[in-house]
Structure formats: C-alpha cells, structure tokens
Amino acid sequence: MPIFRARETYRDLKRYSQIASVLAHHGFTEVLDRLKARYRAPRKRKPLIKERVAEGPPIPVRLRLVFEELGPTFIKLGQILSSRPDILPPDYIKELSKLQDDVPPFPFEEARTLLETQLRHPLRELFSSFEEKPVAAASLAQVHRARTPAGEEVAVKIQRIGIEEVIETDIRILREFAGLAERHVPESRYFGPLELVEGFARTIRHELDFVREGRNIDRFKAHFISTPTVYIPKVHWDLTSSKVLTIEFITGIKISDVDRLTAAGLDRKTIALNGANLTLEEIFELRRFHADPHPGNIFVLDNNVIAPVDFGMTGTIDEETSEQMTGIFVAVMQKDVDTLVGLLRTIGIVGEPYDDRAFKRELHDLFDRYYGVPLNRLDIGTITRELMTIVHRHKLRLPSEFAMIGKALLISEGVGRLLDPEFNIIETARPYARRILLRRFDPARQLRGLSRVADEVIALLRALPADTREILTMMRKGKLAMRFEHRGLELLTDELDRSSNRISFALVIAALIIGSSLIFQTGVGPTVFGYPVLGLGGFLLASILGVWLLIGIMRSKRL
C-alpha cells in the first residue's frame, strides 16, 4: 500500500528514495518490510546486501553508518538517541556516541553572501578583518574568526545555506516513518516514535535559531556574572541575526587537552572541580543547562576559569523536575529501592508488560553490588548505565530532559576523571542536592504552594455549578454521548482491509474467466484464428490481474 501522501514535493520523494536505498544498502530491508516501505529499496542489489550483511559488522555499527551517510539531520538524531539509555540498549548507545558532527567547510563566498544578506551591509563595513578560513566547521554552521571596527576579536557563526530546507524535509520523512512504526510495529509504541520525532524537531529547530542561542548566552552570562570560576562570552547583537551569531572570541585551551593544560601550569584538579560545578550549577540552580556539553566546546582560561562556547542545544528544568531528580539522586545514594521505584514510575511512562516485583528485585541486586563501598569510590557513570539498562529492560520511558541531564552529568564526570583520576561527582553534587531538599521545607515556598492549591480549589468550585448545569441540560436533551477510542487495532483493520481488497480482486478475476469461457462457448463477436476476440481479451486481462495478485501475496510473505 502507498506510504507517502501525494503532497510531498519532488525533493521529498527523491530524499525518501535515498533514505530507503541507504537502509537497504546497510542491510535494513527487514525494517523496510515491517514499515511496509520495501518497494523503495533498490531490488537488484538485495541478494548482495544479504550476503554482505551476513559477513559484515553488527547492527549497531551499521545503524551508525546509516546515520553518517544520511547527513546532518540523522547525525543530530543519532547524537540525541545516544543520550537515551531508557530507549536503546547499551551497545547501540555506545556506537551512536561515536557520531561526529564534523564536515568539510563550505566556500567563503557562500558565507559572505549569507552574512551580507542577513546583516544588510558589505563585509568590509561590518568587520575590520575577517579570516576566510573557518576555525571550525559542522553540519549546521561554521565559525570564522574576525575583528570588529572597534578592535574586538569575535567568533562569527554562519549557518549553511539551504540547511533549513534539508532538515525540514528530513523531519517530514522522519515523522512519516514514525507514524508507520506506530502503525505497523506494535513493540515500538512504548517509546513513542512520533513523540520522539516531535521532540527532536523542536530541538534542532531551536538550534537553527541563532537569535535564540544568543538569548541563551545572555541568560547564562547574567547568572554566572559573579562566579569567578566561569566566564561566558559576550554576544554582539548588532552583528547577530537568525542565521548569523557573533560572540566574543575565546582564546583558551580545550578542557580535554590534558597535556596543554599541564604545560600551561594550570591545576587539573581545580579545573575538574570548576567544570563539574558549572554543570551542577546549571542543573540545580539555573535550571537551564547544556544539553550536549561536548568537551571540545569548553575552554579553560587563566586561573583555571571555565569558558563554554556553544549554547545552541540547551535544556530547561522546572521546579517539579528538579525536585524529582534530587529525590532520585538521594534514593540512589541511600539505596532506597522503594522510593526510587516510586519516583521512576511517577516521572516515567510505564510500558507493557511491567513486573513491579522483578523491577524491585533487579534494583536490590544492583545496590547489593555496591553495598559498603565508600561514597568517594562510587562510579556514578557505571551505576547510571546499569540503572538505565534495568529501566530499559522493564520498558519504563523517562522524560527526555532526564536523559539529557544524565548525559550532561556523565560527560562532566568523564572529563573530571580525565583531569583528576580521584575526581568524584557525587561528592561535588551533595551540597546542591542538600540545598534543594532544604527548600522543600522553606515556609515561604510552602505558603506559595498552599496558595496555588487554594486558587485551584476556588476555581473548581466556581466552575462546578455551570459545568453541572451543562451536563444535566445535555442529558435532558439526549445529546450527552460517550466516545470510545480503540487502541492497537490499526494493524487488524489494515489486514482486514487488505484481505477484503484481495477477495474483491479475486472475484473480478473469476468473473473475467467465467465470462470469457461463456463467450468461447457461444462464439459471439469477431474472431481471430477462429477464437472470439472478447474471450481472448478477457482471458488475457484475467491472467495479468492474476499474476499481479500473486506477486502482491508473495511480496507480503503471507501465502
């Protein structure tokens, strides 16, 4: 049956075919089959594909290769999926974490054209100097070093021309595939493919909006303005638009370049602590954090000062989420299984089947392995990965912000351990968690909570008489109706529809054969070599339709 609606443009259809071809090339024809999309795969190469896949790399590796070959949108999607251990198994997470957003730069003339179009002035009027060779290039944008007329050194981030159209096309395709997955692959529904794609679309569109990124930088700068261990670059708003971002150029050493840090006489232990405090302060206090804190985007300045430079992908945390996260942290540290299970079930989405006793038993086993281990010797990364493996096995899907927070903490701990083998992020995080726990008992906060509840109760009481009157009126007029929604029956209805179509098709073929046979018996109409033309035409048409029906049945693998 057709997959894509007729509204798609030629560019979209070409991209659909390319995606299907890449999936087939790397041995994912079975995925295309289950999505009812195999007809887009190149048929001549299928035997070779099966033979190569049997001898080739494992599925996670092939999935990474698919994402790399399909370009920017899919690389970003893979990077986001690598932070979702509640959805994907550990071997997939490990492989997708290798995806690198590193591509050749686009020509300087393209950069100049977009820059002058966006800022509405010639390049020579905007900057006193501008380096044609970019200092960094990625799939969405590249960065050039320049100097303003006032003599300030800046980094100019310029979006790739046409990248927005490419991403929007891919988002439409991903949305279609997600819909097909929910429709034809029942086991995919527990992690919500459509919801996942919508969240990804929102994230990548935010990253394409450089004005939004500039505002994020201003928020971080305002929060850390009095923190001597953190430096946030300044945004040059007169040189910024939706596709061009100009910020203060940071001259420092990448936090992951241990040798250069040591050669510069910087204190690695202090850097590890300052970097972790930056992440923890963002999460627990600012409640706005780097969703992808890649070590290559964090620099170290003199006096061990931390300077992050990429603010395109950020996450936000509300007060309730912050408290839930702190509760999980405390429950893990206290090995309180019942509290941890309650919190995970409260914030997560429970799939089917779910065995509460088995879930608790696995958590008890996890904590027993670390019983008696001093807090400063616990490896939060290992514990988190094992916990997420259990969560994934029992089909609990956590909100995306929890996954991003977990990834940020794991990266922070990994960098900290690289700089200082004795570094432990749990010890560093304890004061932040303690402060949040104490806030629960703050009288002013409790009073605000009670006030909100009182307002909601009053609003409910005010609306109750009118709502009750409306319901009674509808009952009296016979207009009150209940709507039932069937879930999980789409596959059954599709199969019934397909079966009825095949039966109708078979009846038409049978009618053609019977009718042609009667014409042969009567000999009515013109003849060719003594045979009635109408009868021959009927048999020929019946043969074509019969072969077509047989091919359709064989392709569905359901004889």
Coordinates of C-alpha atoms in Angstrom, one line a residue:
M1 CA 0.0 0.0 0.0
P2 CA 1.3 3.5 -0.6
I3 CA 3.3 5.1 2.2
F4 CA 3.6 8.7 1.5
R5 CA 0.9 11.2 0.7
A6 CA 0.8 13.0 -2.7
R7 CA 1.5 16.3 -1.0
E8 CA 5.3 15.7 -0.9
T9 CA 7.4 17.5 -3.4
Y10 CA 9.9 16.0 -5.9
R11 CA 12.7 16.8 -3.5
D12 CA 11.0 15.0 -0.7
L13 CA 10.3 11.9 -2.9
K14 CA 13.9 11.9 -4.0
R15 CA 15.1 12.0 -0.4
Y16 CA 12.6 9.2 0.6
S17 CA 14.2 7.0 -2.1
Q18 CA 17.7 7.9 -0.9
I19 CA 16.9 7.0 2.7
A20 CA 15.3 3.7 1.7
S21 CA 18.3 2.9 -0.5
V22 CA 20.8 3.6 2.3
L23 CA 18.8 1.5 4.7
A24 CA 18.7 -1.4 2.2
H25 CA 22.4 -0.9 1.4
H26 CA 23.3 -1.5 5.0
G27 CA 21.0 -4.5 5.4
F28 CA 17.9 -3.0 6.9
T29 CA 15.5 -4.3 4.3
E30 CA 13.7 -6.1 7.1
V31 CA 12.9 -2.7 8.7
L32 CA 11.5 -1.5 5.4
D33 CA 9.4 -4.7 5.2
R34 CA 7.9 -4.1 8.6
L35 CA 7.2 -0.4 7.8
K36 CA 5.6 -1.5 4.5
A37 CA 8.2 0.5 2.7
R38 CA 10.3 -2.1 1.0
Y39 CA 9.2 -1.1 -2.5
R40 CA 11.5 1.9 -2.3
A41 CA 14.6 -0.3 -1.8
P42 CA 16.8 -1.0 -4.8
R43 CA 15.8 -4.5 -5.8
K44 CA 18.8 -5.6 -7.9
R45 CA 21.2 -5.4 -5.0
K46 CA 19.2 -7.3 -2.4
P47 CA 21.0 -10.7 -2.7
L48 CA 24.4 -9.0 -2.5
I49 CA 23.1 -7.0 0.5
K50 CA 22.1 -10.1 2.4
E51 CA 25.4 -11.8 1.6
R52 CA 27.4 -8.7 2.8
V53 CA 25.3 -8.2 5.9
A54 CA 25.8 -11.8 7.0
E55 CA 29.6 -11.3 7.0
G56 CA 29.6 -7.6 7.9
P57 CA 29.5 -5.5 11.2
P58 CA 26.8 -5.9 13.9
I59 CA 23.6 -4.0 13.7
P60 CA 24.6 -1.0 16.0
V61 CA 27.6 -0.3 13.8
R62 CA 25.5 -0.5 10.6
L63 CA 23.0 1.9 12.2
R64 CA 25.7 4.4 12.9
L65 CA 26.9 4.1 9.3
V66 CA 23.4 4.8 8.1
F67 CA 23.2 8.0 10.2
E68 CA 26.6 9.1 9.0
E69 CA 25.7 8.5 5.3
L70 CA 22.3 10.3 5.6
G71 CA 23.9 13.5 6.8
P72 CA 23.3 16.4 9.3
T73 CA 19.7 15.7 10.5
F74 CA 20.3 12.0 11.1
I75 CA 23.7 12.6 12.8
K76 CA 21.9 15.0 15.2
L77 CA 19.2 12.4 15.7
G78 CA 21.8 9.8 16.5
Q79 CA 23.6 12.0 18.9
I80 CA 20.3 12.7 20.8
L81 CA 19.4 9.0 20.8
S82 CA 22.8 8.2 22.3
S83 CA 21.6 10.1 25.4
R84 CA 18.5 7.8 25.7
P85 CA 19.6 4.6 27.5
D86 CA 15.9 4.2 28.6
I87 CA 15.1 3.6 24.9
L88 CA 18.1 1.9 23.3
P89 CA 20.3 -0.9 24.6
P90 CA 23.9 -0.2 25.8
D91 CA 25.6 -1.4 22.6
Y92 CA 23.5 1.0 20.5
I93 CA 24.2 3.9 22.9
K94 CA 28.0 3.2 22.7
E95 CA 28.0 3.1 18.9
L96 CA 25.8 6.2 18.4
S97 CA 28.0 8.1 20.8
K98 CA 30.8 7.9 18.2
L99 CA 28.8 10.0 15.7
Q100 CA 30.9 13.2 15.0
D101 CA 29.4 16.4 13.6
D102 CA 32.5 17.2 11.7
V103 CA 32.2 18.0 7.9
P104 CA 34.2 20.0 5.3
P105 CA 33.6 23.8 5.4
F106 CA 31.5 25.4 2.7
P107 CA 33.1 28.1 0.4
F108 CA 33.9 31.5 1.8
E109 CA 31.8 33.2 -1.0
E110 CA 28.7 31.4 0.3
A111 CA 29.5 32.6 3.8
R112 CA 30.0 36.1 2.7
T113 CA 26.7 36.1 0.7
L114 CA 24.7 34.9 3.7
L115 CA 26.5 37.2 6.1
E116 CA 25.9 40.3 3.9
T117 CA 22.2 39.3 3.2
Q118 CA 21.5 38.8 6.9
L119 CA 23.3 41.8 8.3
R120 CA 22.4 44.1 5.3
H121 CA 25.9 45.6 4.9
P122 CA 29.0 44.8 3.0
L123 CA 31.5 42.6 4.8
R124 CA 34.1 45.4 4.9
E125 CA 31.8 47.7 6.8
L126 CA 30.9 45.0 9.3
F127 CA 34.4 43.9 10.3
S128 CA 37.8 45.4 10.1
S129 CA 39.2 42.0 9.4
F130 CA 37.7 38.6 8.6
E131 CA 39.5 35.3 8.2
E132 CA 38.3 33.4 5.1
K133 CA 39.3 30.0 6.5
P134 CA 36.9 28.9 9.3
V135 CA 38.3 27.8 12.6
A136 CA 35.6 25.1 13.0
A137 CA 33.0 23.6 10.6
A138 CA 30.0 21.4 11.4
S139 CA 26.9 20.2 9.6
L140 CA 24.7 23.2 10.6
A141 CA 27.2 26.1 10.5
Q142 CA 30.8 27.1 10.6
V143 CA 32.8 29.6 12.6
H144 CA 35.1 32.3 11.3
R145 CA 37.5 34.5 13.3
A146 CA 37.1 38.2 12.8
R147 CA 37.6 41.7 14.3
T148 CA 35.0 44.4 14.8
P149 CA 35.6 48.0 13.8
A150 CA 36.1 48.7 17.5
G151 CA 39.0 46.2 17.6
E152 CA 37.3 43.4 19.5
E153 CA 38.1 39.9 18.4
V154 CA 35.0 37.8 17.7
A155 CA 33.8 34.4 16.5
V156 CA 31.2 34.6 13.7
K157 CA 29.0 31.6 13.4
I158 CA 27.4 31.4 9.9
Q159 CA 24.6 28.9 9.1
R160 CA 24.9 26.7 6.0
I161 CA 22.8 28.0 3.1
G162 CA 19.9 25.7 2.4
I163 CA 20.4 23.6 5.6
E164 CA 17.0 24.6 6.9
E165 CA 15.2 23.1 3.9
V166 CA 17.2 19.9 4.2
I167 CA 16.3 19.5 7.8
E168 CA 12.6 20.3 7.3
T169 CA 12.5 17.7 4.5
D170 CA 14.1 15.1 6.8
I171 CA 11.8 15.9 9.7
R172 CA 8.8 15.3 7.4
I173 CA 10.2 12.0 6.4
L174 CA 11.1 11.0 10.0
R175 CA 7.5 11.9 11.0
E176 CA 6.1 9.6 8.3
F177 CA 8.4 6.8 9.3
A178 CA 7.5 7.3 13.0
G179 CA 3.8 7.1 12.1
L180 CA 4.4 3.9 10.1
A181 CA 6.3 2.4 13.1
E182 CA 3.5 3.1 15.5
R183 CA 1.0 1.7 13.0
H184 CA 2.9 -1.5 11.9
V185 CA 5.4 -2.2 14.6
P186 CA 3.5 -2.6 17.9
E187 CA 6.6 -3.0 20.1
S188 CA 7.8 0.4 19.0
R189 CA 4.9 2.2 20.6
Y190 CA 6.2 2.1 24.2
F191 CA 8.9 4.7 23.4
G192 CA 6.5 6.8 21.3
P193 CA 8.2 7.3 17.9
L194 CA 6.0 10.3 16.9
E195 CA 6.6 12.0 20.3
L196 CA 10.4 11.3 19.9
V197 CA 10.5 12.9 16.4
E198 CA 8.5 15.9 17.5
G199 CA 10.9 16.5 20.4
F200 CA 13.9 16.1 18.1
A201 CA 12.3 18.5 15.6
R202 CA 11.8 21.1 18.3
T203 CA 15.4 20.7 19.5
I204 CA 17.0 21.0 16.1
R205 CA 14.8 24.0 15.1
H206 CA 15.9 25.8 18.3
E207 CA 19.5 25.1 17.3
L208 CA 18.9 26.6 13.9
D209 CA 17.7 29.9 15.5
F210 CA 20.8 31.8 16.3
V211 CA 18.9 34.6 18.0
R212 CA 17.6 32.1 20.5
E213 CA 21.1 30.9 21.0
G214 CA 22.2 34.5 21.7
R215 CA 19.5 34.9 24.3
N216 CA 20.6 31.6 25.9
I217 CA 24.1 33.1 26.2
D218 CA 22.8 36.2 27.8
R219 CA 20.9 34.2 30.4
F220 CA 24.0 32.1 31.3
K221 CA 26.1 35.3 31.4
A222 CA 23.7 37.0 33.8
H223 CA 23.6 34.0 36.1
F224 CA 27.4 33.5 36.2
I225 CA 28.4 37.2 36.2
S226 CA 29.5 37.0 39.8
T227 CA 31.1 33.5 39.6
P228 CA 34.8 33.9 39.3
T229 CA 35.4 30.3 38.1
V230 CA 33.1 30.7 35.0
Y231 CA 33.4 33.1 32.0
I232 CA 30.6 33.4 29.5
P233 CA 31.4 35.2 26.2
K234 CA 29.6 38.4 25.2
V235 CA 27.0 38.5 22.3
H236 CA 27.4 41.2 19.7
W237 CA 23.8 41.8 18.9
D238 CA 24.5 44.4 16.2
L239 CA 26.2 41.6 14.3
T240 CA 23.7 38.8 15.0
S241 CA 20.6 37.6 13.2
S242 CA 18.6 34.3 12.9
K243 CA 21.4 32.8 10.8
V244 CA 24.5 34.7 12.0
L245 CA 25.8 34.7 15.5
T246 CA 28.7 36.9 16.6
I247 CA 30.2 36.4 20.1
E248 CA 33.4 37.3 21.9
F249 CA 36.3 35.1 20.7
I250 CA 37.5 32.8 23.5
T251 CA 41.3 32.2 23.4
G252 CA 41.9 29.2 25.7
I253 CA 42.7 25.5 25.9
K254 CA 40.2 22.8 25.4
I255 CA 39.3 21.2 28.7
S256 CA 40.0 17.7 27.2
D257 CA 43.6 18.7 26.1
V258 CA 45.3 17.5 29.3
D259 CA 48.9 17.9 28.0
R260 CA 48.4 21.5 27.1
L261 CA 46.7 22.3 30.4
T262 CA 49.6 20.8 32.3
A263 CA 52.2 22.6 30.1
A264 CA 50.4 25.9 30.8
G265 CA 50.8 25.3 34.5
L266 CA 47.1 25.0 35.2
D267 CA 45.7 23.0 38.1
R268 CA 43.9 19.9 36.7
K269 CA 42.1 19.1 40.0
T270 CA 40.8 22.6 40.2
I271 CA 39.7 22.5 36.6
A272 CA 37.8 19.3 37.1
L273 CA 36.0 20.7 40.2
N274 CA 35.2 24.0 38.4
G275 CA 33.9 22.2 35.3
A276 CA 31.6 19.9 37.5
N277 CA 30.4 22.9 39.5
L278 CA 29.5 24.7 36.2
T279 CA 27.3 21.7 35.1
L280 CA 25.8 21.2 38.6
E281 CA 25.1 25.0 39.0
E282 CA 23.3 25.0 35.6
I283 CA 21.1 22.0 36.5
F284 CA 20.3 22.7 40.2
E285 CA 20.3 26.5 40.3
L286 CA 19.9 28.0 36.9
R287 CA 17.7 25.1 35.7
R288 CA 18.9 25.7 32.2
F289 CA 21.8 23.5 31.0
H290 CA 23.9 22.5 28.1
A291 CA 22.1 19.5 26.6
D292 CA 25.2 18.4 24.7
P293 CA 28.2 19.6 26.7
H294 CA 30.9 18.3 24.3
P295 CA 34.4 18.7 25.8
G296 CA 35.5 20.3 22.6
N297 CA 33.2 23.3 23.3
I298 CA 34.5 24.0 26.8
F299 CA 37.8 26.0 27.1
V300 CA 40.0 26.8 30.1
L301 CA 41.3 30.3 30.6
D302 CA 44.0 31.6 33.0
N303 CA 43.4 30.9 36.7
N304 CA 41.5 27.6 35.9
V305 CA 38.4 29.6 34.7
I306 CA 35.9 27.5 32.6
A307 CA 34.5 29.1 29.4
P308 CA 31.8 27.3 27.5
V309 CA 31.2 28.5 23.9
D310 CA 28.3 26.5 22.4
F311 CA 24.8 27.3 23.6
G312 CA 22.7 26.0 20.6
M313 CA 21.3 23.0 22.3
T314 CA 20.1 23.7 25.9
G315 CA 17.6 22.0 28.1
T316 CA 15.3 23.6 30.8
I317 CA 14.1 22.1 34.1
D318 CA 11.0 23.1 36.0
E319 CA 10.9 23.1 39.8
E320 CA 9.0 19.8 40.0
T321 CA 11.5 18.0 37.7
S322 CA 14.4 19.4 39.8
E323 CA 12.9 18.0 43.0
Q324 CA 12.2 14.6 41.4
M325 CA 15.8 14.4 40.1
T326 CA 17.1 15.3 43.5
G327 CA 14.9 12.6 45.0
I328 CA 16.3 10.0 42.6
F329 CA 19.8 11.1 43.5
V330 CA 19.2 10.8 47.2
A331 CA 17.4 7.4 46.8
V332 CA 20.3 6.0 44.8
M333 CA 22.8 7.3 47.5
Q334 CA 20.7 5.8 50.3
K335 CA 20.0 2.6 48.4
D336 CA 16.2 3.2 49.0
V337 CA 14.7 0.9 46.4
D338 CA 11.0 1.6 47.2
T339 CA 11.4 5.4 47.0
L340 CA 13.4 5.0 43.7
V341 CA 10.8 2.8 42.1
G342 CA 8.0 5.2 43.2
L343 CA 9.8 8.1 41.7
L344 CA 10.7 6.3 38.4
R345 CA 7.1 5.2 38.0
T346 CA 5.8 8.7 38.8
I347 CA 8.0 10.5 36.2
G348 CA 8.2 7.8 33.6
I349 CA 5.8 6.1 31.3
V350 CA 5.3 2.5 32.1
G351 CA 5.1 0.1 29.1
E352 CA 3.6 -3.3 28.9
P353 CA 4.4 -5.8 30.2
Y354 CA 5.6 -4.4 33.5
D355 CA 6.6 -6.6 36.5
D356 CA 6.9 -4.4 39.7
R357 CA 8.4 -7.2 41.8
A358 CA 11.0 -8.1 39.2
F359 CA 11.9 -4.5 38.8
K360 CA 12.5 -4.0 42.5
R361 CA 14.4 -7.3 42.7
E362 CA 16.9 -6.1 40.0
L363 CA 17.3 -2.8 41.7
H364 CA 18.1 -4.6 45.0
D365 CA 20.7 -6.7 43.2
L366 CA 22.2 -3.5 41.7
F367 CA 22.5 -1.8 45.1
D368 CA 23.8 -5.0 46.8
R369 CA 26.8 -5.0 44.4
Y370 CA 27.8 -1.6 45.8
Y371 CA 26.9 -2.3 49.5
G372 CA 29.7 -1.0 51.8
V373 CA 31.6 0.9 49.0
P374 CA 32.6 4.3 50.3
L375 CA 30.8 7.2 48.6
N376 CA 34.0 8.7 47.2
R377 CA 34.8 5.4 45.4
L378 CA 31.4 5.0 43.7
D379 CA 31.4 5.4 39.9
I380 CA 28.3 7.3 39.0
G381 CA 28.7 6.6 35.3
T382 CA 28.7 2.8 35.8
I383 CA 25.8 3.0 38.3
T384 CA 23.8 5.2 35.9
R385 CA 24.4 2.9 32.9
E386 CA 23.4 -0.2 34.9
L387 CA 20.3 1.6 36.3
M388 CA 19.2 2.7 32.8
T389 CA 19.7 -0.8 31.4
I390 CA 17.3 -2.1 34.1
V391 CA 14.9 0.8 33.2
H392 CA 15.1 -0.1 29.5
R393 CA 14.6 -3.8 30.2
H394 CA 11.4 -3.1 32.1
K395 CA 10.1 -0.7 29.5
L396 CA 10.0 2.5 31.6
R397 CA 10.4 5.5 29.4
L398 CA 11.8 8.6 31.1
P399 CA 11.2 12.2 30.0
S400 CA 13.8 13.5 27.6
E401 CA 15.1 16.1 30.0
F402 CA 16.1 13.4 32.4
A403 CA 18.1 11.6 29.7
M404 CA 19.8 14.9 28.8
I405 CA 20.7 15.7 32.4
G406 CA 22.1 12.2 32.8
K407 CA 24.3 12.6 29.7
A408 CA 25.5 16.0 30.9
L409 CA 26.5 14.6 34.3
L410 CA 28.2 11.6 32.8
I411 CA 30.2 13.8 30.4
S412 CA 31.1 16.0 33.3
E413 CA 32.3 13.1 35.4
G414 CA 34.2 11.6 32.4
V415 CA 36.1 14.9 31.9
G416 CA 36.7 15.2 35.6
R417 CA 38.2 11.7 35.8
L418 CA 40.3 12.5 32.7
L419 CA 41.8 15.5 34.5
D420 CA 41.8 14.0 38.0
P421 CA 41.6 10.2 38.4
E422 CA 40.3 10.7 42.0
F423 CA 37.5 13.0 41.0
N424 CA 34.0 12.0 42.2
I425 CA 31.0 14.0 41.0
I426 CA 28.8 12.5 43.8
E427 CA 30.8 14.3 46.4
T428 CA 30.6 17.6 44.4
A429 CA 26.8 17.2 43.9
R430 CA 25.9 16.6 47.5
P431 CA 25.7 20.3 48.6
Y432 CA 23.4 21.1 45.6
A433 CA 21.1 18.2 46.4
R434 CA 21.1 19.2 50.1
R435 CA 20.1 22.7 49.3
I436 CA 17.2 21.6 47.1
L437 CA 16.0 19.2 49.8
L438 CA 16.0 22.1 52.4
R439 CA 14.0 24.2 50.0
R440 CA 11.1 21.8 50.4
F441 CA 10.7 22.9 54.0
D442 CA 11.1 26.6 53.3
P443 CA 8.0 28.3 54.9
A444 CA 7.6 30.9 52.1
R445 CA 7.7 28.1 49.5
Q446 CA 5.1 26.0 51.4
L447 CA 2.9 29.1 51.7
R448 CA 3.1 29.7 47.9
G449 CA 2.2 26.0 47.3
L450 CA -0.8 26.2 49.6
S451 CA -1.9 29.4 47.9
R452 CA -1.8 27.8 44.4
V453 CA -3.8 24.8 45.7
A454 CA -6.4 27.2 47.2
D455 CA -6.7 29.1 44.0
E456 CA -7.3 25.9 42.0
V457 CA -9.9 24.7 44.5
I458 CA -11.7 28.1 44.3
A459 CA -11.6 28.0 40.5
L460 CA -13.0 24.5 40.5
L461 CA -15.9 25.4 42.9
R462 CA -16.7 28.4 40.7
A463 CA -16.9 26.3 37.6
L464 CA -18.7 23.4 39.1
P465 CA -22.3 24.7 39.1
A466 CA -22.1 25.8 35.4
D467 CA -20.5 22.6 34.3
T468 CA -23.0 20.5 36.2
R469 CA -25.9 22.5 34.7
E470 CA -24.4 22.0 31.2
I471 CA -24.1 18.2 31.7
L472 CA -27.7 17.9 33.0
T473 CA -29.0 20.0 30.1
M474 CA -27.3 17.7 27.6
M475 CA -28.7 14.7 29.4
R476 CA -32.2 16.1 29.2
K477 CA -31.9 16.8 25.5
G478 CA -30.4 13.4 24.8
K479 CA -27.2 15.0 23.5
L480 CA -24.8 13.5 26.1
A481 CA -22.6 11.0 24.4
M482 CA -19.6 8.9 25.3
R483 CA -16.7 8.3 22.9
F484 CA -14.7 5.1 22.9
E485 CA -11.3 5.0 21.4
H486 CA -9.8 1.7 20.3
R487 CA -6.1 1.5 20.5
G488 CA -3.9 -1.2 19.0
L489 CA -6.5 -2.2 16.4
E490 CA -5.0 -0.3 13.5
L491 CA -3.0 -3.4 12.3
L492 CA -6.1 -5.6 12.4
T493 CA -8.1 -3.1 10.4
D494 CA -5.3 -2.8 7.9
E495 CA -5.2 -6.6 7.5
L496 CA -9.0 -6.8 7.1
D497 CA -8.9 -4.0 4.5
R498 CA -6.1 -5.8 2.6
S499 CA -7.9 -9.1 2.8
S500 CA -11.2 -7.7 1.5
N501 CA -9.4 -6.0 -1.4
R502 CA -7.7 -9.3 -2.4
I503 CA -11.0 -11.1 -2.2
S504 CA -12.7 -8.5 -4.4
F505 CA -9.7 -8.7 -6.8
A506 CA -10.1 -12.5 -6.9
L507 CA -13.8 -12.2 -7.6
V508 CA -13.2 -9.8 -10.5
I509 CA -10.6 -12.3 -12.0
A510 CA -13.0 -15.2 -11.5
A511 CA -15.8 -13.2 -13.2
L512 CA -13.5 -12.4 -16.2
I513 CA -12.6 -16.1 -16.5
I514 CA -16.2 -17.3 -16.4
G515 CA -17.4 -14.6 -18.8
S516 CA -14.6 -15.3 -21.2
S517 CA -15.4 -19.0 -21.1
L518 CA -19.1 -18.4 -21.9
I519 CA -18.0 -16.2 -24.9
F520 CA -15.8 -19.0 -26.1
Q521 CA -18.7 -21.4 -25.9
T522 CA -21.1 -19.2 -27.8
G523 CA -18.6 -17.8 -30.3
V524 CA -20.1 -14.3 -30.1
G525 CA -18.4 -11.4 -31.8
P526 CA -15.4 -11.1 -34.2
T527 CA -12.8 -13.8 -34.2
V528 CA -9.0 -14.2 -34.6
F529 CA -7.8 -17.6 -35.9
G530 CA -11.3 -18.9 -35.0
Y531 CA -11.3 -17.6 -31.4
P532 CA -13.6 -14.9 -30.1
V533 CA -11.7 -11.6 -29.6
L534 CA -13.7 -10.7 -26.5
G535 CA -13.0 -14.1 -24.9
L536 CA -9.2 -13.8 -25.7
G537 CA -9.1 -10.3 -24.2
G538 CA -10.9 -11.4 -21.1
F539 CA -8.5 -14.3 -20.5
L540 CA -5.5 -12.0 -21.1
L541 CA -6.8 -9.4 -18.6
A542 CA -7.6 -12.2 -16.1
S543 CA -4.0 -13.6 -16.5
I544 CA -2.4 -10.1 -15.9
L545 CA -4.5 -9.4 -12.9
G546 CA -3.9 -12.9 -11.5
V547 CA -0.1 -12.6 -11.8
W548 CA -0.3 -9.1 -10.2
L549 CA -2.3 -10.6 -7.3
L550 CA 0.1 -13.5 -6.9
I551 CA 3.1 -11.1 -6.8
G552 CA 1.4 -9.0 -4.1
I553 CA 0.7 -12.0 -2.0
M554 CA 4.3 -13.3 -2.4
R555 CA 5.8 -10.0 -1.5
S556 CA 3.8 -9.8 1.7
K557 CA 5.3 -13.3 2.6
R558 CA 1.8 -14.5 3.5
L559 CA 0.6 -17.2 1.2

